[in-house]
């Protein structure tokens, strides 16, 4: 079993910054893609950013230039640095990981989510 634990959410004023962290633990052989998604009230969950094991990144157009995703593979941890936050960034942010576990079984795991609220 694999678990993802997120931290770093909170309340911030527009223009401010937050850093989210997500640590994966359990019977992990290798983690492929790690990413962050978000879901605002009344909206569908959407991709925010992804990073591969090789360090290639992909961002939603709405966050390009403001958010930076990074990972520490040795710690099985992914980060999301969020700068110049806007009220429209308000959402629950979910960590996601494509994991090959110790049994060599591949599956996708989700964290429980962390609330980010940006006040205007």
Coordinates of N, CA and C in Angstrom, one line a residue:
X1 N 0.8 -1.2 0.0 CA 0.0 0.0 0.0 C 0.9 1.2 0.0
X2 N 0.4 2.3 -0.7 CA 1.1 3.5 -0.8 C 0.3 4.6 -0.3
X3 N 0.8 5.6 0.4 CA 0.1 6.7 0.9 C 0.8 8.0 0.5
X4 N -0.1 9.0 0.2 CA 0.4 10.3 -0.1 C 0.0 11.3 1.0
X5 N 0.9 12.1 1.5 CA 0.6 13.0 2.6 C 0.9 14.4 2.1
X6 N -0.1 15.3 2.0 CA 0.1 16.7 1.6 C 0.2 17.6 2.7
X7 N 0.9 18.7 2.5 CA 1.0 19.8 3.6 C 1.3 21.1 2.9
X8 N 1.0 22.2 3.6 CA 1.4 23.5 3.1 C 0.3 24.4 2.6
X9 N -0.9 23.9 2.6 CA -2.0 24.7 2.2 C -2.3 25.8 3.3
X10 N -3.3 26.7 3.0 CA -3.6 27.7 3.9 C -4.3 28.9 3.3
X11 N -4.4 30.0 4.0 CA -5.0 31.2 3.6 C -3.9 32.3 3.3
X12 N -4.0 32.9 2.1 CA -3.0 33.9 1.7 C -3.7 35.0 1.0
X13 N -3.2 36.2 1.0 CA -3.7 37.3 0.3 C -3.3 37.2 -1.2
X14 N -4.0 37.8 -2.1 CA -3.7 37.8 -3.5 C -2.3 38.5 -3.6
X15 N -1.5 37.8 -4.5 CA -0.1 38.3 -4.7 C 0.9 37.5 -3.8
X16 N 0.4 36.8 -2.9 CA 1.2 36.1 -2.0 C 1.7 34.7 -2.5
X17 N 2.4 34.0 -1.7 CA 3.0 32.7 -2.1 C 2.7 31.6 -1.1
X18 N 2.6 30.4 -1.5 CA 2.5 29.2 -0.7 C 3.4 28.1 -1.3
X19 N 3.8 27.2 -0.5 CA 4.5 26.0 -1.0 C 3.9 24.8 -0.5
X20 N 3.4 23.9 -1.4 CA 2.8 22.7 -1.1 C 3.8 21.5 -1.2
X21 N 3.7 20.6 -0.3 CA 4.6 19.4 -0.3 C 3.7 18.2 -0.3
X22 N 4.2 17.1 -0.9 CA 3.5 15.8 -0.9 C 4.5 14.7 -0.8
X23 N 4.5 13.9 0.3 CA 5.4 12.9 0.5 C 4.7 11.5 0.3
X24 N 5.3 10.7 -0.5 CA 4.8 9.3 -0.7 C 5.5 8.3 0.2
X25 N 4.8 7.4 0.7 CA 5.4 6.4 1.6 C 4.7 5.1 1.3
X26 N 5.4 4.0 1.8 CA 4.8 2.6 1.6 C 5.8 1.8 0.8
X27 N 5.2 0.7 0.2 CA 6.0 -0.2 -0.5 C 6.3 0.2 -2.0
X28 N 7.2 1.2 -2.1 CA 7.4 1.8 -3.4 C 8.7 1.3 -4.0
X29 N 8.5 0.9 -5.3 CA 9.7 0.5 -6.1 C 10.2 1.7 -6.9
X30 N 9.3 2.3 -7.6 CA 9.6 3.5 -8.3 C 8.4 4.4 -8.5
X31 N 8.6 5.7 -8.5 CA 7.5 6.6 -8.8 C 7.8 7.2 -10.2
X32 N 6.8 7.1 -11.1 CA 6.9 7.7 -12.4 C 6.5 9.2 -12.4
X33 N 5.4 9.5 -12.8 CA 4.9 10.9 -12.9 C 4.3 11.2 -11.5
X34 N 4.6 12.4 -11.0 CA 4.0 13.0 -9.8 C 3.4 14.3 -10.3
X35 N 2.3 14.7 -9.6 CA 1.6 15.9 -10.1 C 0.7 16.5 -9.0
X36 N 0.2 17.6 -9.4 CA -0.8 18.4 -8.6 C -2.0 18.7 -9.4
X37 N -3.2 18.4 -8.8 CA -4.5 18.7 -9.4 C -5.2 19.7 -8.4
X38 N -6.2 20.3 -8.9 CA -7.0 21.1 -8.0 C -8.5 21.1 -8.4
X39 N -9.3 21.3 -7.4 CA -10.7 21.3 -7.6 C -11.4 22.4 -6.8
X40 N -12.0 23.4 -7.6 CA -12.7 24.5 -7.0 C -14.1 24.1 -6.8
X41 N -14.8 24.8 -5.9 CA -16.3 24.4 -5.7 C -17.1 24.6 -7.0
X42 N -17.8 23.5 -7.3 CA -18.7 23.5 -8.4 C -17.9 23.3 -9.7
X43 N -16.6 23.0 -9.7 CA -15.9 22.7 -10.9 C -15.2 21.3 -10.9
X44 N -14.8 20.9 -12.1 CA -14.2 19.6 -12.2 C -12.7 19.7 -11.7
X45 N -12.2 18.6 -11.3 CA -10.8 18.6 -10.9 C -9.9 18.8 -12.2
X46 N -8.9 19.6 -12.1 CA -8.1 19.9 -13.2 C -6.6 19.8 -12.9
X47 N -5.8 19.5 -13.9 CA -4.4 19.3 -13.7 C -3.8 20.7 -13.5
X48 N -2.9 20.8 -12.6 CA -2.1 22.0 -12.3 C -0.7 21.9 -12.9
X49 N 0.0 20.8 -12.5 CA 1.3 20.6 -13.0 C 1.7 19.2 -12.8
X50 N 2.6 18.7 -13.6 CA 3.2 17.4 -13.5 C 4.7 17.4 -13.7
X51 N 5.3 16.4 -13.1 CA 6.8 16.2 -13.3 C 7.1 14.8 -13.4
X52 N 7.9 14.4 -14.4 CA 8.3 13.0 -14.6 C 9.5 12.7 -13.8
X53 N 9.8 11.4 -13.8 CA 11.0 11.0 -13.1 C 12.3 11.6 -13.6
X54 N 12.3 12.0 -14.9 CA 13.5 12.6 -15.5 C 13.5 14.1 -15.3
X55 N 12.4 14.6 -14.7 CA 12.4 16.1 -14.4 C 11.7 16.9 -15.5
X56 N 11.1 16.3 -16.5 CA 10.3 17.1 -17.4 C 9.0 17.5 -16.8
X57 N 8.6 18.7 -17.1 CA 7.4 19.3 -16.4 C 6.3 19.7 -17.4
X58 N 5.1 19.8 -16.9 CA 4.0 20.2 -17.7 C 3.1 21.1 -16.8
X59 N 2.6 22.2 -17.3 CA 1.8 23.1 -16.5 C 0.5 23.5 -17.2
X60 N -0.5 23.7 -16.4 CA -1.7 24.3 -17.0 C -1.4 25.7 -17.4
X61 N -2.1 26.2 -18.5 CA -1.8 27.5 -19.0 C -2.0 28.6 -17.9
X62 N -3.0 28.4 -17.0 CA -3.4 29.4 -16.1 C -2.4 29.6 -15.0
X63 N -1.4 28.7 -14.8 CA -0.4 28.8 -13.8 C 1.0 29.0 -14.3
X64 N 1.2 28.9 -15.6 CA 2.5 29.1 -16.2 C 3.1 30.4 -15.8
X65 N 4.4 30.3 -15.4 CA 5.1 31.6 -15.0 C 4.9 31.9 -13.5
X66 N 3.9 31.3 -12.9 CA 3.6 31.6 -11.5 C 3.9 30.4 -10.5
X67 N 3.7 29.2 -11.0 CA 3.8 28.0 -10.2 C 5.0 27.2 -10.7
X68 N 5.7 26.6 -9.8 CA 6.9 25.7 -10.2 C 6.7 24.4 -9.4
X69 N 6.8 23.3 -10.2 CA 6.8 22.0 -9.6 C 8.2 21.4 -9.6
X70 N 8.5 20.7 -8.5 CA 9.8 20.1 -8.4 C 9.6 18.8 -7.6
X71 N 10.7 18.0 -7.6 CA 10.6 16.7 -6.8 C 11.9 16.4 -6.3
X72 N 11.9 15.7 -5.2 CA 13.1 15.1 -4.6 C 12.9 13.6 -4.6
X73 N 13.4 12.9 -5.6 CA 13.2 11.5 -5.8 C 13.7 10.7 -4.7
X74 N 14.8 11.1 -4.0 CA 15.3 10.3 -2.9 C 14.3 10.3 -1.7
X75 N 13.5 11.4 -1.6 CA 12.5 11.4 -0.5 C 11.1 11.1 -1.0
X76 N 11.0 10.7 -2.3 CA 9.6 10.5 -2.8 C 8.7 11.6 -2.6
X77 N 9.2 12.8 -2.8 CA 8.4 14.0 -2.4 C 8.3 15.0 -3.6
X78 N 7.1 15.5 -3.8 CA 6.9 16.5 -4.8 C 6.5 17.8 -4.2
X79 N 6.9 18.9 -4.8 CA 6.6 20.3 -4.3 C 5.9 21.1 -5.3
X80 N 5.1 22.1 -4.8 CA 4.5 23.0 -5.7 C 4.7 24.4 -5.1
X81 N 5.6 25.2 -5.7 CA 5.8 26.6 -5.3 C 4.8 27.4 -6.0
X82 N 4.0 28.1 -5.3 CA 2.9 28.9 -5.9 C 3.2 30.4 -5.6
X83 N 3.5 31.2 -6.6 CA 3.7 32.6 -6.4 C 2.6 33.5 -7.1
X84 N 2.6 34.7 -6.8 CA 1.6 35.6 -7.4 C 0.2 35.0 -7.4
X85 N -0.2 34.5 -6.3 CA -1.5 33.8 -6.2 C -2.6 34.8 -6.5
X86 N -3.7 34.2 -7.1 CA -4.9 34.9 -7.4 C -6.1 34.3 -6.7
X87 N -7.1 35.1 -6.5 CA -8.3 34.4 -5.9 C -8.8 33.2 -6.7
X88 N -8.7 33.2 -8.0 CA -9.1 32.1 -8.8 C -8.3 30.8 -8.6
X89 N -7.2 31.0 -7.9 CA -6.4 29.8 -7.5 C -7.0 29.0 -6.3
X90 N -8.0 29.6 -5.7 CA -8.6 29.0 -4.5 C -9.2 27.7 -4.9
X91 N -8.8 26.6 -4.2 CA -9.3 25.3 -4.5 C -8.7 24.3 -3.5
X92 N -9.2 23.1 -3.5 CA -8.5 22.0 -2.8 C -7.5 21.4 -3.8
X93 N -6.2 21.3 -3.3 CA -5.2 20.8 -4.2 C -4.8 19.4 -3.8
X94 N -4.8 18.5 -4.8 CA -4.5 17.1 -4.6 C -3.2 16.7 -5.2
X95 N -2.5 15.9 -4.5 CA -1.2 15.3 -5.0 C -1.6 14.0 -5.7
X96 N -0.8 13.7 -6.7 CA -1.1 12.5 -7.5 C 0.2 11.8 -7.8
X97 N 0.3 10.5 -7.8 CA 1.5 9.8 -8.1 C 1.2 8.5 -8.9
X98 N 2.0 8.3 -9.9 CA 1.9 7.0 -10.7 C 3.1 6.2 -10.2
X99 N 2.7 5.1 -9.5 CA 3.7 4.3 -8.7 C 3.8 2.9 -9.1
X100 N 5.0 2.4 -9.2 CA 5.3 1.0 -9.4 C 5.7 0.5 -8.0
X101 N 4.8 -0.4 -7.4 CA 5.1 -0.7 -6.0 C 6.1 -1.9 -5.9
X102 N 6.4 -2.4 -4.7 CA 7.4 -3.4 -4.5 C 7.1 -4.7 -5.2
X103 N 5.8 -4.9 -5.5 CA 5.3 -6.1 -6.1 C 5.4 -5.9 -7.7
X104 N 5.8 -4.8 -8.1 CA 5.9 -4.4 -9.5 C 4.5 -4.2 -10.1
X105 N 3.6 -3.8 -9.2 CA 2.2 -3.5 -9.6 C 2.1 -2.0 -9.8
X106 N 1.6 -1.5 -10.9 CA 1.5 -0.1 -11.1 C 0.1 0.4 -10.8
X107 N 0.0 1.5 -10.2 CA -1.3 2.1 -9.8 C -1.1 3.6 -9.6
X108 N -2.2 4.3 -9.6 CA -2.2 5.8 -9.4 C -2.8 6.1 -8.1
X109 N -2.1 6.9 -7.3 CA -2.6 7.2 -5.9 C -2.8 8.7 -5.8
X110 N -3.7 9.0 -4.9 CA -4.1 10.4 -4.6 C -4.0 10.7 -3.1
X111 N -3.6 11.9 -2.9 CA -3.6 12.4 -1.5 C -5.0 12.8 -1.1
X112 N -5.2 13.2 0.1 CA -6.5 13.6 0.6 C -6.9 15.0 0.3
X113 N -5.9 15.8 -0.1 CA -6.2 17.2 -0.5 C -5.8 18.2 0.6
X114 N -5.4 19.4 0.1 CA -5.1 20.5 1.1 C -5.7 21.7 0.5
X115 N -6.4 22.5 1.4 CA -7.1 23.7 1.0 C -6.2 24.9 0.8
X116 N -6.4 25.5 -0.4 CA -5.7 26.8 -0.6 C -6.7 27.8 -0.8
X117 N -6.7 28.9 -0.1 CA -7.6 30.0 -0.2 C -6.9 31.3 -0.4
X118 N -7.2 32.0 -1.5 CA -6.6 33.2 -1.8 C -7.6 34.4 -1.7
X119 N -7.4 35.3 -0.8 CA -8.3 36.4 -0.6 C -7.9 37.6 -1.4
X120 N -8.9 38.3 -1.8 CA -8.7 39.5 -2.7 C -8.5 40.7 -1.9

